[in-house]
mmCIF file of C-alpha atoms in Angstrom:
data_model
loop_
_atom_site.group_PDB
_atom_site.id
_atom_site.type_symbol
_atom_site.label_atom_id
_atom_site.label_comp_id
_atom_site.label_asym_id
_atom_site.label_seq_id
_atom_site.Cartn_x
_atom_site.Cartn_y
_atom_site.Cartn_z
ATOM 1 C CA UNK R 1090 24.032 24.951 12.638
ATOM 2 C CA UNK R 1091 26.272 23.057 10.283
ATOM 3 C CA UNK R 1092 25.350 21.370 7.071
ATOM 4 C CA UNK R 1093 23.909 17.923 6.935
ATOM 5 C CA UNK R 1094 22.557 15.518 4.344
ATOM 6 C CA UNK R 1095 18.873 15.876 5.338
ATOM 7 C CA UNK R 1096 15.880 13.614 4.993
ATOM 8 C CA UNK R 1097 13.143 15.357 2.827
ATOM 9 C CA UNK R 1098 10.323 14.532 5.239
ATOM 10 C CA UNK R 1099 11.025 17.255 7.647
ATOM 11 C CA UNK R 1100 11.338 20.177 5.129
ATOM 12 C CA UNK R 1101 8.148 18.819 3.305
ATOM 13 C CA UNK R 1102 6.171 18.785 6.585
ATOM 14 C CA UNK R 1103 7.339 22.433 7.158
ATOM 15 C CA UNK R 1104 6.065 23.310 3.772
ATOM 16 C CA UNK R 1105 2.874 21.420 4.272
ATOM 17 C CA UNK R 1106 1.968 23.270 7.542
ATOM 18 C CA UNK R 1107 3.059 26.575 6.267
ATOM 19 C CA UNK R 1108 0.543 26.094 3.462
ATOM 20 C CA UNK R 1109 -2.119 25.094 5.963
ATOM 21 C CA UNK R 1110 -1.525 28.235 7.906
ATOM 22 C CA UNK R 1111 -1.690 30.295 4.874
ATOM 23 C CA UNK R 1112 -4.752 28.584 3.462
ATOM 24 C CA UNK R 1113 -6.713 29.019 6.742
ATOM 25 C CA UNK R 1114 -5.689 32.667 7.095
ATOM 26 C CA UNK R 1115 -6.504 33.668 3.528
ATOM 27 C CA UNK R 1116 -9.431 31.251 2.954
ATOM 28 C CA UNK R 1117 -7.538 29.444 0.109
ATOM 29 C CA UNK R 1118 -8.747 26.208 -1.492
ATOM 30 C CA UNK R 1119 -8.189 23.358 0.836
ATOM 31 C CA UNK R 1120 -8.149 20.509 -1.886
ATOM 32 C CA UNK R 1121 -4.288 20.390 -2.259
ATOM 33 C CA UNK R 1122 -3.862 19.596 1.549
ATOM 34 C CA UNK R 1123 -4.454 15.977 1.505
ATOM 35 C CA UNK R 1124 -2.124 15.212 -1.593
ATOM 36 C CA UNK R 1125 0.601 17.426 0.156
ATOM 37 C CA UNK R 1126 0.215 15.538 3.300
ATOM 38 C CA UNK R 1127 0.399 12.205 1.545
ATOM 39 C CA UNK R 1128 3.587 13.365 -0.371
ATOM 40 C CA UNK R 1129 5.190 14.455 2.854
ATOM 41 C CA UNK R 1130 4.388 11.152 4.471
ATOM 42 C CA UNK R 1131 5.990 9.215 1.499
ATOM 43 C CA UNK R 1132 9.229 11.131 1.979
ATOM 44 C CA UNK R 1133 9.218 11.056 5.827
ATOM 45 C CA UNK R 1134 8.379 7.243 6.211
ATOM 46 C CA UNK R 1135 9.412 5.876 2.882
ATOM 47 C CA UNK R 1136 13.248 5.967 3.407
ATOM 48 C CA UNK R 1137 12.744 4.251 6.731
ATOM 49 C CA UNK R 1138 11.079 1.313 4.895
ATOM 50 C CA UNK R 1139 13.234 0.874 1.967
ATOM 51 C CA UNK R 1140 16.774 1.611 3.357
ATOM 52 C CA UNK R 1141 18.963 -1.013 4.735
ATOM 53 C CA UNK R 1142 20.617 -0.890 8.192
ATOM 54 C CA UNK R 1143 22.765 -3.071 10.433
ATOM 55 C CA UNK R 1144 21.165 -4.650 13.506
ATOM 56 C CA UNK R 1145 22.439 -3.476 16.802
ATOM 57 C CA UNK R 1146 24.223 -6.833 17.443
ATOM 58 C CA UNK R 1147 26.039 -6.585 14.092
ATOM 59 C CA UNK R 1148 27.224 -3.095 14.515
ATOM 60 C CA UNK R 1149 30.420 -3.866 16.517
ATOM 61 C CA UNK R 1150 31.498 -6.656 14.232
ATOM 62 C CA UNK R 1151 31.077 -4.440 11.221
ATOM 63 C CA UNK R 1152 33.073 -1.399 12.650
ATOM 64 C CA UNK R 1153 35.851 -0.544 10.175
ATOM 65 C CA UNK R 1154 39.091 1.096 11.542
ATOM 66 C CA UNK R 1155 40.589 3.695 9.135
ATOM 67 C CA UNK R 1156 42.875 6.647 9.318
ATOM 68 C CA UNK R 1157 41.282 10.140 9.829
ATOM 69 C CA UNK R 1158 40.170 11.949 6.622
ATOM 70 C CA UNK R 1159 41.665 15.198 7.862
ATOM 71 C CA UNK R 1160 44.707 16.516 9.691
ATOM 72 C CA UNK R 1161 45.056 19.057 12.497
ATOM 73 C CA UNK R 1162 42.388 20.275 14.784
ATOM 74 C CA UNK R 1163 38.830 19.719 13.886
ATOM 75 C CA UNK R 1164 35.389 19.600 15.794
ATOM 76 C CA UNK R 1165 32.753 16.799 15.482
ATOM 77 C CA UNK R 1166 29.233 17.259 14.634
ATOM 78 C CA UNK R 1167 26.194 15.140 13.805
ATOM 79 C CA UNK R 1168 28.089 12.257 15.177
ATOM 80 C CA UNK R 1169 27.241 8.557 15.634
ATOM 81 C CA UNK R 1170 29.018 8.746 18.939
ATOM 82 C CA UNK R 1171 25.894 10.585 20.092
ATOM 83 C CA UNK R 1172 23.051 8.904 18.248
ATOM 84 C CA UNK R 1173 22.264 6.485 15.519
ATOM 85 C CA UNK R 1174 21.310 7.361 12.742
ATOM 86 C CA UNK R 1175 23.623 10.340 13.166
ATOM 87 C CA UNK R 1176 21.847 12.593 10.616
ATOM 88 C CA UNK R 1177 18.271 11.314 11.545
ATOM 89 C CA UNK R 1178 18.014 9.051 8.546
ATOM 90 C CA UNK R 1179 19.461 5.861 7.035
ATOM 91 C CA UNK R 1180 18.982 7.294 3.581
ATOM 92 C CA UNK R 1181 22.032 7.603 1.331
ATOM 93 C CA UNK R 1182 24.027 5.433 3.562
ATOM 94 C CA UNK R 1183 24.199 8.047 6.296
ATOM 95 C CA UNK R 1184 23.488 5.777 9.271
ATOM 96 C CA UNK R 1185 26.991 6.373 10.849
ATOM 97 C CA UNK R 1186 28.099 9.549 9.017
ATOM 98 C CA UNK R 1187 29.748 12.316 10.728
ATOM 99 C CA UNK R 1188 30.384 16.051 10.017
ATOM 100 C CA UNK R 1189 33.629 17.801 10.882
ATOM 101 C CA UNK R 1190 34.479 21.517 10.711
ATOM 102 C CA UNK R 1191 37.103 23.944 12.038
ATOM 103 C CA UNK R 1192 35.701 26.284 14.704
ATOM 104 C CA UNK R 1193 36.246 29.884 13.628
ATOM 105 C CA UNK R 1194 35.070 31.294 17.015
ATOM 106 C CA UNK R 1195 32.375 33.760 16.154
ATOM 107 C CA UNK R 1196 33.970 37.373 16.198
ATOM 108 C CA UNK R 1197 32.195 40.132 18.339
ATOM 109 C CA UNK R 1198 29.370 41.697 16.554
ATOM 110 C CA UNK R 1199 28.614 38.635 14.408
ATOM 111 C CA UNK R 1200 25.456 36.846 15.450
ATOM 112 C CA UNK R 1201 23.118 34.205 14.211
ATOM 113 C CA UNK R 1202 20.999 36.883 12.483
ATOM 114 C CA UNK R 1203 23.498 38.920 10.588
ATOM 115 C CA UNK R 1204 25.189 39.020 8.151
ATOM 116 C CA UNK R 1205 22.624 36.723 6.463
ATOM 117 C CA UNK R 1206 25.343 34.809 4.639
ATOM 118 C CA UNK R 1207 29.087 34.842 3.827
ATOM 119 C CA UNK R 1208 31.198 33.609 1.105
ATOM 120 C CA UNK R 1209 32.760 30.192 1.965
ATOM 121 C CA UNK R 1210 36.209 31.799 2.066
ATOM 122 C CA UNK R 1211 35.087 34.631 4.546
ATOM 123 C CA UNK R 1212 36.139 33.513 7.892
ATOM 124 C CA UNK R 1213 35.557 29.709 7.549
ATOM 125 C CA UNK R 1214 38.930 28.108 8.225
ATOM 126 C CA UNK R 1215 37.715 24.527 7.171
ATOM 127 C CA UNK R 1216 37.375 26.001 3.598
ATOM 128 C CA UNK R 1217 40.083 24.641 1.317
ATOM 129 C CA UNK R 1218 41.630 22.537 3.920
ATOM 130 C CA UNK R 1219 43.006 19.200 2.465
ATOM 131 C CA UNK R 1220 41.140 15.904 2.734
ATOM 132 C CA UNK R 1221 43.008 12.754 3.021
ATOM 133 C CA UNK R 1222 42.557 9.141 1.902
ATOM 134 C CA UNK R 1223 41.664 7.008 5.029
ATOM 135 C CA UNK R 1224 43.323 3.906 3.523
ATOM 136 C CA UNK R 1225 44.983 2.468 0.628
ATOM 137 C CA UNK R 1226 42.101 2.448 -1.928
ATOM 138 C CA UNK R 1227 40.900 2.775 -5.488
ATOM 139 C CA UNK R 1228 38.940 5.836 -6.564
ATOM 140 C CA UNK R 1229 35.658 4.806 -7.856
ATOM 141 C CA UNK R 1230 33.713 8.228 -8.063
ATOM 142 C CA UNK R 1231 34.717 11.827 -8.457
ATOM 143 C CA UNK R 1232 32.328 14.726 -8.910
ATOM 144 C CA UNK R 1233 33.619 18.364 -8.396
ATOM 145 C CA UNK R 1234 31.681 20.621 -10.836
ATOM 146 C CA UNK R 1235 29.119 22.094 -8.457
ATOM 147 C CA UNK R 1236 29.598 25.569 -7.066
ATOM 148 C CA UNK R 1237 30.546 26.520 -3.537
ATOM 149 C CA UNK R 1238 27.524 28.590 -2.420
ATOM 150 C CA UNK R 1239 27.255 31.096 0.355
ATOM 151 C CA UNK R 1240 26.762 30.037 4.010
ATOM 152 C CA UNK R 1241 23.302 29.295 5.497
ATOM 153 C CA UNK R 1242 24.453 29.402 9.109
ATOM 154 C CA UNK R 1243 22.138 32.184 10.436
ATOM 155 C CA UNK R 1244 18.498 31.628 11.449
ATOM 156 C CA UNK R 1245 17.147 33.102 8.259
ATOM 157 C CA UNK R 1246 19.765 31.142 6.280
ATOM 158 C CA UNK R 1247 18.617 27.870 8.014
ATOM 159 C CA UNK R 1248 14.981 28.462 6.915
ATOM 160 C CA UNK R 1249 16.346 29.057 3.412
ATOM 161 C CA UNK R 1250 18.411 25.804 3.691
ATOM 162 C CA UNK R 1251 15.239 23.759 4.617
ATOM 163 C CA UNK R 1252 13.486 24.944 1.537
ATOM 164 C CA UNK R 1253 16.591 24.480 -0.627
ATOM 165 C CA UNK R 1254 16.896 20.968 0.637
ATOM 166 C CA UNK R 1255 13.546 20.059 -0.782
ATOM 167 C CA UNK R 1256 14.633 21.291 -4.263
ATOM 168 C CA UNK R 1257 17.968 19.524 -4.025
ATOM 169 C CA UNK R 1258 16.336 16.309 -2.921
ATOM 170 C CA UNK R 1259 14.333 16.299 -6.211
ATOM 171 C CA UNK R 1260 17.705 16.287 -8.020
ATOM 172 C CA UNK R 1261 18.751 13.062 -6.251
ATOM 173 C CA UNK R 1262 21.781 12.260 -4.048
ATOM 174 C CA UNK R 1263 24.297 14.142 -6.171
ATOM 175 C CA UNK R 1264 22.582 17.468 -5.502
ATOM 176 C CA UNK R 1265 22.410 16.700 -1.873
ATOM 177 C CA UNK R 1266 26.034 15.467 -1.235
ATOM 178 C CA UNK R 1267 27.459 18.139 -3.716
ATOM 179 C CA UNK R 1268 31.014 17.552 -4.973
ATOM 180 C CA UNK R 1269 32.251 14.304 -3.615
ATOM 181 C CA UNK R 1270 34.799 11.509 -3.849
ATOM 182 C CA UNK R 1271 34.155 7.847 -3.064
ATOM 183 C CA UNK R 1272 36.966 5.461 -2.395
ATOM 184 C CA UNK R 1273 36.834 1.586 -2.563
ATOM 185 C CA UNK R 1274 38.674 0.225 0.441
ATOM 186 C CA UNK R 1275 38.156 -3.340 -0.516
ATOM 187 C CA UNK R 1276 36.048 -6.069 1.168
ATOM 188 C CA UNK R 1277 32.779 -4.264 0.243
ATOM 189 C CA UNK R 1278 33.636 -1.073 2.194
ATOM 190 C CA UNK R 1279 33.505 2.456 0.554
ATOM 191 C CA UNK R 1280 34.508 5.785 2.018
ATOM 192 C CA UNK R 1281 32.606 8.870 0.810
ATOM 193 C CA UNK R 1282 33.666 12.502 1.253
ATOM 194 C CA UNK R 1283 30.916 15.090 0.610
ATOM 195 C CA UNK R 1284 30.610 18.769 0.073
ATOM 196 C CA UNK R 1285 34.109 19.153 -1.572
ATOM 197 C CA UNK R 1286 35.273 22.550 -2.978
ATOM 198 C CA UNK R 1287 34.506 22.893 -6.710
ATOM 199 C CA UNK R 1288 37.389 21.804 -8.908
ATOM 200 C CA UNK R 1289 39.492 20.618 -5.954
ATOM 201 C CA UNK R 1290 39.550 16.841 -6.644
ATOM 202 C CA UNK R 1291 43.148 15.772 -7.066
ATOM 203 C CA UNK R 1292 42.405 12.217 -8.102
ATOM 204 C CA UNK R 1293 40.454 10.591 -10.919
ATOM 205 C CA UNK R 1294 38.305 7.436 -11.162
ATOM 206 C CA UNK R 1295 40.560 4.360 -11.267
ATOM 207 C CA UNK R 1296 43.404 5.963 -9.516
ATOM 208 C CA UNK R 1297 45.118 4.033 -6.684
ATOM 209 C CA UNK R 1298 45.717 6.128 -3.597
ATOM 210 C CA UNK R 1299 47.583 5.462 -0.319
ATOM 211 C CA UNK R 1300 46.547 6.349 3.310
ATOM 212 C CA UNK R 1301 47.098 9.905 3.952
ATOM 213 C CA UNK R 1302 47.205 10.958 0.329
ATOM 214 C CA UNK R 1303 45.495 14.249 -0.455
ATOM 215 C CA UNK R 1304 42.413 13.579 -2.580
ATOM 216 C CA UNK R 1305 40.609 17.040 -2.558
ATOM 217 C CA UNK R 1306 39.815 20.027 -0.444
ATOM 218 C CA UNK R 1307 37.003 20.977 2.019
ATOM 219 C CA UNK R 1308 34.187 23.065 0.379
ATOM 220 C CA UNK R 1309 30.634 24.132 0.766
ATOM 221 C CA UNK R 1310 28.813 22.374 -2.150
ATOM 222 C CA UNK R 1311 25.450 20.560 -1.872
ATOM 223 C CA UNK R 1312 23.210 20.592 1.111
ATOM 224 C CA UNK R 1313 25.628 22.412 3.460
ATOM 225 C CA UNK R 1314 25.203 25.323 5.863
ATOM 226 C CA UNK R 1315 28.954 26.240 5.942
ATOM 227 C CA UNK R 1316 32.256 24.712 4.900
ATOM 228 C CA UNK R 1317 32.756 21.190 6.514
ATOM 229 C CA UNK R 1318 33.375 17.653 5.525
ATOM 230 C CA UNK R 1319 30.678 14.947 5.646
ATOM 231 C CA UNK R 1320 32.314 11.624 5.932
ATOM 232 C CA UNK R 1321 30.873 8.155 5.875
ATOM 233 C CA UNK R 1322 31.574 4.588 5.271
ATOM 234 C CA UNK R 1323 29.104 2.460 3.301
ATOM 235 C CA UNK R 1324 28.734 -0.922 1.406
ATOM 236 C CA UNK R 1325 28.081 0.320 -2.147
ATOM 237 C CA UNK R 1326 29.541 3.141 -4.194
ATOM 238 C CA UNK R 1327 26.107 4.443 -5.071
ATOM 239 C CA UNK R 1328 24.669 6.649 -2.277
ATOM 240 C CA UNK R 1329 21.087 5.694 -3.310
ATOM 241 C CA UNK R 1330 21.803 2.002 -2.819
ATOM 242 C CA UNK R 1331 24.177 2.031 0.077
ATOM 243 C CA UNK R 1332 23.882 1.038 3.643
ATOM 244 C CA UNK R 1333 25.844 2.820 6.083
ATOM 245 C CA UNK R 1334 28.757 1.082 8.001
ATOM 246 C CA UNK R 1335 30.272 2.098 11.405
ATOM 247 C CA UNK R 1336 33.830 3.481 11.549
ATOM 248 C CA UNK R 1337 36.512 4.256 13.997
ATOM 249 C CA UNK R 1338 39.523 6.579 13.262
ATOM 250 C CA UNK R 1339 42.839 5.465 14.212
ATOM 251 C CA UNK R 1340 44.219 7.492 17.201
ATOM 252 C CA UNK R 1341 40.962 9.514 17.396
ATOM 253 C CA UNK R 1342 38.044 7.079 17.737
ATOM 254 C CA UNK R 1343 34.560 8.569 16.901
ATOM 255 C CA UNK R 1344 34.369 12.323 17.885
ATOM 256 C CA UNK R 1345 31.195 13.397 19.642
ATOM 257 C CA UNK R 1346 29.284 16.437 18.672
ATOM 258 C CA UNK R 1347 31.334 19.511 19.892
ATOM 259 C CA UNK R 1348 34.395 17.480 20.675
ATOM 260 C CA UNK R 1349 37.628 18.963 19.299
ATOM 261 C CA UNK R 1350 40.086 16.384 18.187
ATOM 262 C CA UNK R 1351 43.501 16.656 16.579
ATOM 263 C CA UNK R 1352 44.440 14.158 13.833
ATOM 264 C CA UNK R 1353 48.034 13.482 12.686
ATOM 265 C CA UNK R 1354 48.941 13.494 9.132
ATOM 266 C CA UNK R 1355 49.576 9.761 8.405
ATOM 267 C CA UNK R 1356 51.231 10.423 4.850
#
């Protein structure tokens, strides 16, 4: 149950069917049901119609090899090594995105029901870990003013996250990705780092960075269930206009979900 950049269709359908159940049980007006269903359909089907994506035959040719964005031992999740699109949608350039986190190993007595939530610095070793430039690049976007919220990694927390994602989606990509840095790697390739810690960016727009240089720290901002890094390559610096590009990390490849990998600091 790690954070992801979600498509709004799923949460909206959950809200829709929840309303249907309540309306039937309490004999509420049924008039809003059709508009709500149409709205859910727009968000569910729409992004699949207007987002761009690579054809299967172009995928291998478009794969970009870069250095890992983290150092040390991490675990993959929501990976394009397992499925494409990795996060269930092509929206916001996420086709080949990956989440990585540091496994804290749940202590005895801690379950997926309680405590309902924790502070991001309470037992999440990924929090505040340094994030590294994957290549020599130019910084084109930096946003790090959003707060790091409490975790949503219990079953009740996940339900809250689904409802919260609907609200965040109304605010556009920036509310979903949270604090982020985007690097221009050249040749129409951009690297995006999402869910950074508030105030942790160590670069400014226009800065030149080198591979392995620290650019910020891992956080829990935006649509995230617990501290982790969401990384992706894309063909445009604007999430709302970008098409996802496949990647491969030097010395690592593409970690599958649940796979522990160790990346060396290339600085």
